[in-house]
Amino acid sequence: MSVSPLPDRALLRCQVAGTGAWLPERVLTNADLEKMVETNDEWIVSRTGIRERRLAAKEEHTSTMGARAAAAALEAAGVAASEVEMILCATITPDMPFPCTACLIQKEIGASRAFCFDLEAACTGYIYGLEVGRRFIESGAYKTVLVVASDKLSSITDWKDRNTCVLFGDGASAALLRPSTGAREILSASLGASGEQAGLLYMPGGGAQHPASAKTVEQGLHFLKMNGREVYKHAVVNMARASEEAIARAGFKPTDIAWIIPHQANLRIIQGLAERLELGMERCVVNLDRYGNISAASAGIALHEAVCDGRLKKGDLLLLVAFGAGLTWGAAVLRW
Ligand code: UT7
């Protein structure tokens, strides 16, 4: 029996070989929200920076949005779906409790060779996903890993709660990971979590603790709940700490970073982070004004847009950083 030799582990490095994103067509503006809840454009823009967000149509789901983003990432990398060995989907809004959304994406794109699983790290999902995928590539066991981050937050939004309904949107992003063949590489990451703060951002209903019933629906337990003010306090501190750690692990200092590609929850949080890192806002990729917060998908959509509009130059150091329910947080440094 002939067995292929083990790869030289010291040489194994991982790169993002292609990115993709997909956003639904329907736009919900702040003016539209003014007709739905007691809010106004001035409050939303000054407190968050958000002007509009996208909402999925009835027939668009986390899996179908994720599949479109995945197909775009495969095309960008010039890789066929049949070559994909692993699909990881980061989401907090799976199509259904099981099977996993990654399996539904596999079917949709025809990646029948891949094994599939979901990862739940809320808004940090894209970065957790990149780090998990990177380790599978670096182990030498796999060469083609698809990380998809997709969320349909409109499906768990309480459209009567002005504290949350103005913040979120729907969409998907994807990254195709392959062994690095040149300078482009995922260099480092720093991930963290604190279950102590689980109650600050969560959806209580529909799990094993509060299975769906007429009562849970009546009590509104199937909607996202957030203590925004408290979440805000933890956001900047933990994102800055994770960023500093990831940058140091890669052997650099914050001023070496060409682009910060952050989770898109609130412009004030991004400004606070840039300040802490002593970097100007002109180095931050921001799209929350157009899409709001799309949880796991946000950072990946921002990366994809920056790739497509030509902002990223070969060799640029990128800092991807996010924060979300769990609480979870994470940062990754990439050489582009
Ligand atoms: O992606 C996962 C992580 N999530 C986050 O990072 C979110 C972090 N938190 C935030 O971004 C901010 O805390 C919010 C945008 C959610 C809220 O901004 P804030 O400056 O912290 O406002 P607040 O919650 O302290 O509320 C200020 C006031 C309140 O009124 P009172 O109690 O002071 O009279 C709210 O009732 O603003 C009121 N308010 C609104 N007013 C108009 C809350 N939502 C609205 C609204 N329109 N949509």
Coordinates of C-alpha atoms and ligand atoms in Angstrom, one line a residue:
M1 CA 0.0 0.0 0.0
S2 CA 1.4 3.4 -0.9
V3 CA 0.9 6.2 1.6
S4 CA 1.7 9.8 0.8
P5 CA 4.4 11.2 3.1
L6 CA 3.6 13.5 5.9
P7 CA 4.1 17.2 4.9
D8 CA 6.9 19.2 6.4
R9 CA 5.0 20.8 9.3
A10 CA 7.4 23.6 9.7
L11 CA 6.5 24.8 6.2
L12 CA 2.8 24.7 6.6
R13 CA 1.1 28.1 6.6
C14 CA -2.4 29.1 5.8
Q15 CA -3.8 31.9 3.5
V16 CA -7.2 33.4 2.7
A17 CA -7.1 32.4 -1.0
G18 CA -10.5 34.0 -1.8
T19 CA -13.3 36.0 -0.1
G20 CA -17.0 36.3 -0.8
A21 CA -20.0 38.1 0.5
W22 CA -23.7 38.3 -0.2
L23 CA -26.3 40.8 0.9
P24 CA -30.1 40.7 0.4
E25 CA -31.6 43.3 -1.9
R26 CA -34.2 44.7 0.4
V27 CA -33.1 47.9 2.2
L28 CA -34.6 49.1 5.5
T29 CA -33.7 52.7 6.2
N30 CA -33.8 54.6 9.4
A31 CA -36.8 56.5 8.0
D32 CA -38.6 53.2 7.6
L33 CA -37.9 52.4 11.2
E34 CA -39.3 55.7 12.3
K35 CA -42.7 54.4 11.1
M36 CA -42.3 51.1 13.1
V37 CA -41.0 52.2 16.5
E38 CA -40.4 55.4 18.5
T39 CA -37.0 56.3 17.1
N40 CA -35.5 58.8 14.7
D41 CA -32.6 59.0 12.2
E42 CA -30.7 61.5 14.3
W43 CA -30.6 59.1 17.3
I44 CA -29.7 56.1 15.3
V45 CA -26.9 57.8 13.3
S46 CA -25.4 59.7 16.3
R47 CA -25.5 56.6 18.7
T48 CA -24.5 53.9 16.2
G49 CA -23.5 55.3 12.7
I50 CA -26.1 53.1 11.0
R51 CA -28.2 54.6 8.2
E52 CA -29.7 51.5 6.6
R53 CA -29.6 47.7 6.8
R54 CA -30.5 44.8 4.5
L55 CA -33.3 42.3 5.2
A56 CA -33.5 38.8 3.7
A57 CA -36.6 37.9 1.7
K58 CA -38.8 35.0 3.0
E59 CA -37.2 32.5 0.8
E60 CA -33.7 33.6 1.7
H61 CA -32.1 31.8 4.6
T62 CA -28.9 31.6 6.5
S63 CA -27.9 28.6 4.3
T64 CA -28.8 30.2 0.9
M65 CA -27.1 33.5 1.7
G66 CA -24.1 31.6 3.0
A67 CA -24.0 29.4 -0.1
R68 CA -23.9 32.5 -2.3
A69 CA -21.1 34.0 -0.3
A70 CA -19.3 30.6 -0.4
A71 CA -19.7 30.4 -4.2
A72 CA -18.2 33.9 -4.6
A73 CA -15.2 32.9 -2.4
L74 CA -14.6 29.7 -4.4
E75 CA -14.7 31.7 -7.7
A76 CA -12.3 34.4 -6.3
A77 CA -9.9 31.6 -5.4
G78 CA -10.4 29.7 -8.6
V79 CA -11.3 26.5 -6.7
A80 CA -14.1 24.1 -7.6
A81 CA -16.7 23.2 -5.0
S82 CA -15.7 19.5 -5.5
E83 CA -12.3 20.3 -4.1
V84 CA -13.6 21.6 -0.7
E85 CA -12.7 19.2 2.1
M86 CA -14.3 21.0 5.1
I87 CA -17.1 23.6 5.5
L88 CA -17.5 25.4 8.8
C89 CA -20.5 27.7 9.1
A90 CA -20.4 30.4 11.9
T91 CA -23.9 31.5 12.7
I92 CA -26.3 32.2 15.6
T93 CA -29.3 31.9 13.3
P94 CA -29.1 28.4 11.8
D95 CA -31.8 27.5 9.3
M96 CA -33.0 25.0 12.0
P97 CA -31.6 23.5 15.2
F98 CA -30.3 20.6 13.2
P99 CA -28.9 19.5 10.8
C100 CA -26.1 22.1 10.8
T101 CA -26.3 24.9 8.3
A102 CA -22.9 23.9 6.9
C103 CA -24.5 20.7 5.6
L104 CA -27.2 22.7 3.9
I105 CA -24.6 24.9 2.3
Q106 CA -22.7 21.8 1.2
K107 CA -25.8 20.6 -0.7
E108 CA -26.5 24.0 -2.1
I109 CA -23.0 24.5 -3.6
G110 CA -22.4 20.8 -4.4
A111 CA -19.3 20.3 -2.2
S112 CA -20.1 16.6 -1.7
R113 CA -16.5 15.7 -0.6
A114 CA -16.6 18.1 2.4
F115 CA -17.3 17.3 6.1
C116 CA -19.4 20.0 7.7
F117 CA -20.1 21.6 11.0
D118 CA -21.4 24.8 12.6
L119 CA -19.6 27.0 15.0
E120 CA -21.5 29.4 17.4
A121 CA -19.5 32.4 18.5
A122 CA -22.0 35.1 17.6
C123 CA -20.4 38.3 16.2
T124 CA -16.9 36.8 16.7
G125 CA -17.9 33.8 14.4
Y126 CA -15.8 34.8 11.4
I127 CA -12.6 35.2 13.4
Y128 CA -13.2 32.0 15.4
G129 CA -13.9 30.3 12.1
L130 CA -10.7 31.6 10.5
E131 CA -8.6 30.4 13.4
V132 CA -10.2 26.9 13.5
G133 CA -9.9 26.6 9.7
R134 CA -6.3 27.8 9.8
R135 CA -5.4 25.1 12.3
F136 CA -6.9 22.4 10.1
I137 CA -4.8 23.6 7.1
E138 CA -1.6 24.0 9.3
S139 CA -2.0 20.5 10.6
G140 CA -1.3 19.3 7.1
A141 CA -4.4 17.1 7.1
Y142 CA -6.5 19.4 4.8
K143 CA -5.8 21.7 1.9
T144 CA -9.1 23.3 1.1
V145 CA -11.3 24.7 3.9
L146 CA -14.4 26.9 3.4
V147 CA -15.3 29.2 6.3
V148 CA -18.8 30.7 5.9
A149 CA -20.3 33.3 8.3
S150 CA -24.0 33.9 7.7
D151 CA -26.7 35.4 9.8
K152 CA -30.4 36.2 9.3
L153 CA -30.8 38.4 12.4
S154 CA -34.2 39.7 11.2
S155 CA -35.5 36.2 12.1
I156 CA -34.8 36.8 15.8
T157 CA -35.4 40.5 16.0
D158 CA -38.2 42.0 18.1
W159 CA -39.5 44.6 15.7
K160 CA -41.3 46.3 18.6
D161 CA -38.0 46.8 20.7
R162 CA -36.3 50.0 19.6
N163 CA -33.3 49.1 21.8
T164 CA -32.3 46.3 19.4
C165 CA -34.4 46.5 16.1
V166 CA -32.5 49.5 14.7
L167 CA -29.1 47.7 15.0
F168 CA -29.2 44.5 13.0
G169 CA -29.4 43.2 9.4
D170 CA -28.9 40.1 7.3
G171 CA -26.1 38.8 5.1
A172 CA -23.2 36.4 4.6
S173 CA -19.5 36.3 4.1
A174 CA -17.0 33.5 3.3
A175 CA -13.3 32.8 3.1
L176 CA -11.6 30.0 1.2
L177 CA -8.5 28.8 3.1
R178 CA -5.6 27.1 1.5
P179 CA -1.9 26.4 2.3
S180 CA 0.1 29.6 1.7
T181 CA 2.3 29.6 -1.3
G182 CA 3.7 33.1 -1.0
A183 CA 3.6 36.1 1.3
R184 CA -0.1 36.0 1.9
E185 CA -0.8 34.4 5.2
I186 CA -2.9 34.3 8.4
L187 CA -0.1 35.1 10.9
S188 CA -1.7 35.0 14.3
A189 CA -4.9 35.2 16.4
S190 CA -6.1 35.8 19.9
L191 CA -9.4 34.5 21.0
G192 CA -11.3 34.9 24.3
A193 CA -14.6 34.5 26.0
S194 CA -16.4 35.2 29.3
G195 CA -19.5 33.1 30.1
E196 CA -19.9 35.3 33.2
Q197 CA -21.5 37.8 30.9
A198 CA -23.7 35.4 29.0
G199 CA -26.8 37.2 30.2
L200 CA -25.9 40.5 28.5
L201 CA -26.8 39.3 25.0
Y202 CA -28.8 36.1 24.3
M203 CA -31.9 34.5 23.0
P204 CA -33.5 32.4 25.8
G205 CA -36.1 30.5 23.8
G206 CA -36.0 27.5 21.5
G207 CA -33.1 25.6 23.2
A208 CA -33.2 22.7 25.6
Q209 CA -33.7 25.1 28.6
H210 CA -36.8 26.7 27.2
P211 CA -38.1 24.5 24.3
A212 CA -40.5 26.3 22.0
S213 CA -44.1 26.4 23.3
A214 CA -47.1 28.7 23.1
K215 CA -45.8 30.2 26.4
T216 CA -42.3 30.9 25.2
V217 CA -43.7 32.6 22.1
E218 CA -46.1 34.6 24.3
Q219 CA -43.2 35.7 26.5
G220 CA -41.1 36.8 23.6
L221 CA -38.3 34.4 24.4
H222 CA -37.5 33.7 20.7
F223 CA -36.2 37.3 20.3
L224 CA -32.6 38.5 20.8
K225 CA -32.2 40.3 24.1
M226 CA -29.4 42.8 24.8
N227 CA -28.2 45.0 27.5
G228 CA -26.5 47.3 25.0
R229 CA -24.9 49.7 27.5
E230 CA -23.1 46.9 29.4
V231 CA -22.1 45.1 26.2
Y232 CA -20.6 48.4 25.0
K233 CA -18.4 48.6 28.1
H234 CA -16.8 45.3 27.5
A235 CA -16.5 45.7 23.7
V236 CA -13.6 48.2 23.3
V237 CA -11.5 46.8 26.2
N238 CA -11.6 43.2 25.0
M239 CA -11.2 44.0 21.3
A240 CA -8.2 46.2 22.0
R241 CA -6.6 43.6 24.3
A242 CA -7.1 40.8 21.7
S243 CA -5.8 43.1 18.9
E244 CA -2.7 43.9 20.9
E245 CA -2.1 40.3 21.7
A246 CA -2.6 39.1 18.1
I247 CA -0.3 41.8 16.7
A248 CA 2.4 41.0 19.3
R249 CA 2.1 37.3 18.5
A250 CA 2.7 38.1 14.8
G251 CA 5.8 40.0 15.8
F252 CA 4.5 43.5 15.0
K253 CA 3.3 46.7 16.7
P254 CA -0.1 48.4 16.2
T255 CA 1.4 51.1 13.9
D256 CA 2.4 48.4 11.5
I257 CA -1.2 47.6 10.8
A258 CA -2.4 49.0 7.4
W259 CA -6.1 48.2 7.9
I260 CA -8.3 47.4 10.8
I261 CA -11.3 45.3 9.6
P262 CA -13.6 45.3 12.6
H263 CA -17.0 43.9 13.5
Q264 CA -19.6 46.4 12.5
A265 CA -21.7 47.0 15.6
N266 CA -21.3 50.6 16.4
L267 CA -19.1 53.4 14.9
R268 CA -18.3 54.7 18.4
I269 CA -16.9 51.3 19.3
I270 CA -14.7 51.3 16.2
Q271 CA -13.5 54.8 17.0
G272 CA -12.7 53.7 20.6
L273 CA -10.7 50.8 19.4
A274 CA -8.8 52.8 16.8
E275 CA -8.0 55.3 19.6
R276 CA -6.8 52.6 21.9
L277 CA -4.5 51.2 19.2
E278 CA -3.4 54.8 18.4
L279 CA -4.4 54.3 14.8
G280 CA -6.5 56.8 12.7
M281 CA -10.0 56.1 11.6
E282 CA -8.8 56.3 8.0
R283 CA -7.2 52.9 8.5
C284 CA -10.6 51.4 9.5
V285 CA -12.9 49.6 7.1
V286 CA -16.4 50.7 7.9
N287 CA -19.7 49.6 6.2
L288 CA -22.1 49.6 9.2
D289 CA -23.7 52.8 7.8
R290 CA -25.1 50.6 4.9
Y291 CA -25.6 47.2 6.6
G292 CA -25.8 47.6 10.3
N293 CA -24.6 44.7 12.5
I294 CA -24.8 41.3 10.7
S295 CA -23.2 39.4 13.6
A296 CA -20.8 36.7 12.4
A297 CA -20.9 37.9 8.8
S298 CA -19.9 41.5 9.4
A299 CA -16.1 41.4 9.6
G300 CA -16.0 39.1 6.5
I301 CA -18.2 41.3 4.5
A302 CA -16.0 44.3 5.4
L303 CA -12.9 42.3 4.3
H304 CA -14.5 41.3 1.0
E305 CA -15.5 44.8 0.2
A306 CA -12.0 46.1 0.9
V307 CA -10.6 43.3 -1.3
C308 CA -13.0 44.2 -4.1
D309 CA -12.5 48.0 -4.1
G310 CA -8.7 47.7 -4.3
R311 CA -7.9 49.2 -0.9
L312 CA -5.8 46.3 0.2
K313 CA -2.3 46.3 -1.3
K314 CA -0.1 43.2 -1.5
G315 CA 1.8 42.8 1.7
D316 CA -0.5 45.0 3.8
L317 CA -1.0 43.8 7.4
L318 CA -4.7 43.4 8.3
L319 CA -6.2 43.3 11.7
L320 CA -9.6 41.5 11.9
V321 CA -11.3 42.0 15.2
A322 CA -14.7 41.3 16.7
F323 CA -16.8 41.1 19.8
G324 CA -20.2 39.5 20.6
A325 CA -22.5 37.4 22.6
G326 CA -21.0 34.8 24.9
L327 CA -19.3 37.1 25.6
T328 CA -16.8 36.2 22.9
W329 CA -14.0 38.3 21.3
G330 CA -11.1 37.7 19.0
A331 CA -8.6 39.2 16.6
A332 CA -6.5 37.9 13.8
V333 CA -3.5 39.4 11.9
L334 CA -3.2 38.6 8.2
R335 CA -0.5 39.5 5.7
W336 CA -2.3 40.2 2.4
Ligands
UT7_1 O1 -22.6 42.9 18.0 C1 -22.6 42.4 19.3 C2 -22.2 43.3 20.3 N1 -23.2 44.4 20.4 C3 -22.7 45.6 20.6 O2 -21.5 45.8 20.5 C4 -23.7 46.6 21.0 C5 -23.1 47.5 22.0 N2 -23.9 48.6 22.5 C6 -24.2 49.7 21.7 O3 -23.8 49.8 20.6 C7 -25.0 50.8 22.4 O4 -25.0 50.6 23.7 C8 -26.4 51.0 21.8 C9 -26.3 51.5 20.4 C10 -27.1 49.6 21.8 C11 -27.2 52.0 22.6 O5 -26.5 53.2 22.7 P1 -26.2 53.9 24.1 O6 -25.6 55.2 23.9 O7 -25.5 52.9 25.0 O8 -27.7 54.2 24.6 P2 -28.5 53.7 25.9 O9 -28.8 52.2 25.8 O10 -27.7 54.2 27.1 O11 -29.8 54.5 25.8 C12 -29.9 55.9 25.8 C13 -31.3 56.3 25.7 C14 -32.3 55.5 26.5 O12 -33.3 56.4 27.0 P3 -33.2 56.9 28.6 O13 -33.3 55.7 29.4 O14 -31.9 57.6 28.7 O15 -34.4 57.9 28.6 C15 -33.0 54.6 25.6 O16 -34.3 54.3 25.9 O17 -31.7 56.1 24.3 C16 -33.0 55.4 24.3 N3 -33.0 54.6 23.1 C17 -33.5 55.1 21.9 N4 -34.0 56.3 21.5 C18 -34.4 56.4 20.3 C19 -32.6 53.3 22.9 N5 -32.9 53.0 21.7 C20 -33.4 54.0 21.0 C21 -33.8 54.2 19.7 N6 -34.3 55.4 19.3 N7 -33.7 53.3 18.8

